[in-house]
């Protein structure tokens, strides 16, 4: 498997993770005020996931993908 194919697979995985975390954050917001203590944790995980996804997409584009 080429580097670009590996990166494309990583992007697909990161996208799925980021989407799930986005939905978790959305669900948490719908249940407020229940679970408000988890907001910073879920928000940070979501932020980190989208940061990793953005970096992977930039690397893919820079690699000719």
Coordinates of C-alpha atoms in Angstrom, one line a residue:
X1 CA 0.0 0.0 0.0
X2 CA 1.4 3.4 -1.0
X3 CA 1.9 6.3 1.4
X4 CA -1.0 8.1 -0.2
X5 CA -3.3 5.1 0.2
X6 CA -2.3 4.7 3.8
X7 CA -2.9 8.4 4.4
X8 CA -6.3 8.2 2.6
X9 CA -7.2 5.3 4.9
X10 CA -6.1 7.3 8.0
X11 CA -8.2 10.2 6.8
X12 CA -11.3 7.9 6.5
X13 CA -10.7 6.6 10.1
X14 CA -10.1 10.1 11.5
X15 CA -13.2 11.4 9.8
X16 CA -15.3 8.7 11.3
X17 CA -13.9 9.4 14.8
X18 CA -14.4 13.1 14.4
X19 CA -17.9 12.7 13.3
X20 CA -18.7 10.4 16.2
X21 CA -17.2 12.9 18.7
X22 CA -19.2 15.7 17.0
X23 CA -22.4 13.7 17.6
X24 CA -21.4 12.9 21.2
X25 CA -20.9 16.6 21.8
X26 CA -24.3 17.3 20.2
X27 CA -26.0 14.7 22.3
X28 CA -24.4 16.0 25.4
X29 CA -25.7 19.5 24.6
X30 CA -29.2 18.2 24.1
X31 CA -29.2 16.6 27.6
X32 CA -28.1 19.7 29.4
X33 CA -27.9 20.4 32.3
X34 CA -27.4 16.7 32.9
X35 CA -23.8 15.8 32.2
X36 CA -22.5 19.3 32.0
X37 CA -19.3 18.2 33.7
X38 CA -18.3 16.3 30.6
X39 CA -18.4 19.3 28.3
X40 CA -14.6 20.1 28.5
X41 CA -13.6 16.5 28.1
X42 CA -15.7 15.8 25.0
X43 CA -15.0 19.2 23.5
X44 CA -11.3 18.7 23.8
X45 CA -11.5 15.3 22.2
X46 CA -13.5 16.7 19.4
X47 CA -11.1 19.6 18.9
X48 CA -8.1 17.2 18.9
X49 CA -9.9 14.8 16.4
X50 CA -10.7 17.7 14.0
X51 CA -7.1 19.0 14.3
X52 CA -5.7 15.6 13.4
X53 CA -8.1 15.3 10.5
X54 CA -7.2 18.7 9.1
X55 CA -3.5 18.0 9.4
X56 CA -4.0 14.6 7.6
X57 CA -6.0 16.3 4.8
X58 CA -3.2 18.9 4.3
X59 CA -0.6 16.2 4.2
X60 CA -2.7 14.3 1.6
X61 CA -3.1 17.4 -0.5
X62 CA 0.6 18.2 -0.3
X63 CA 1.4 14.6 -1.3
X64 CA -0.5 15.0 -4.5
X65 CA -3.7 13.4 -3.3

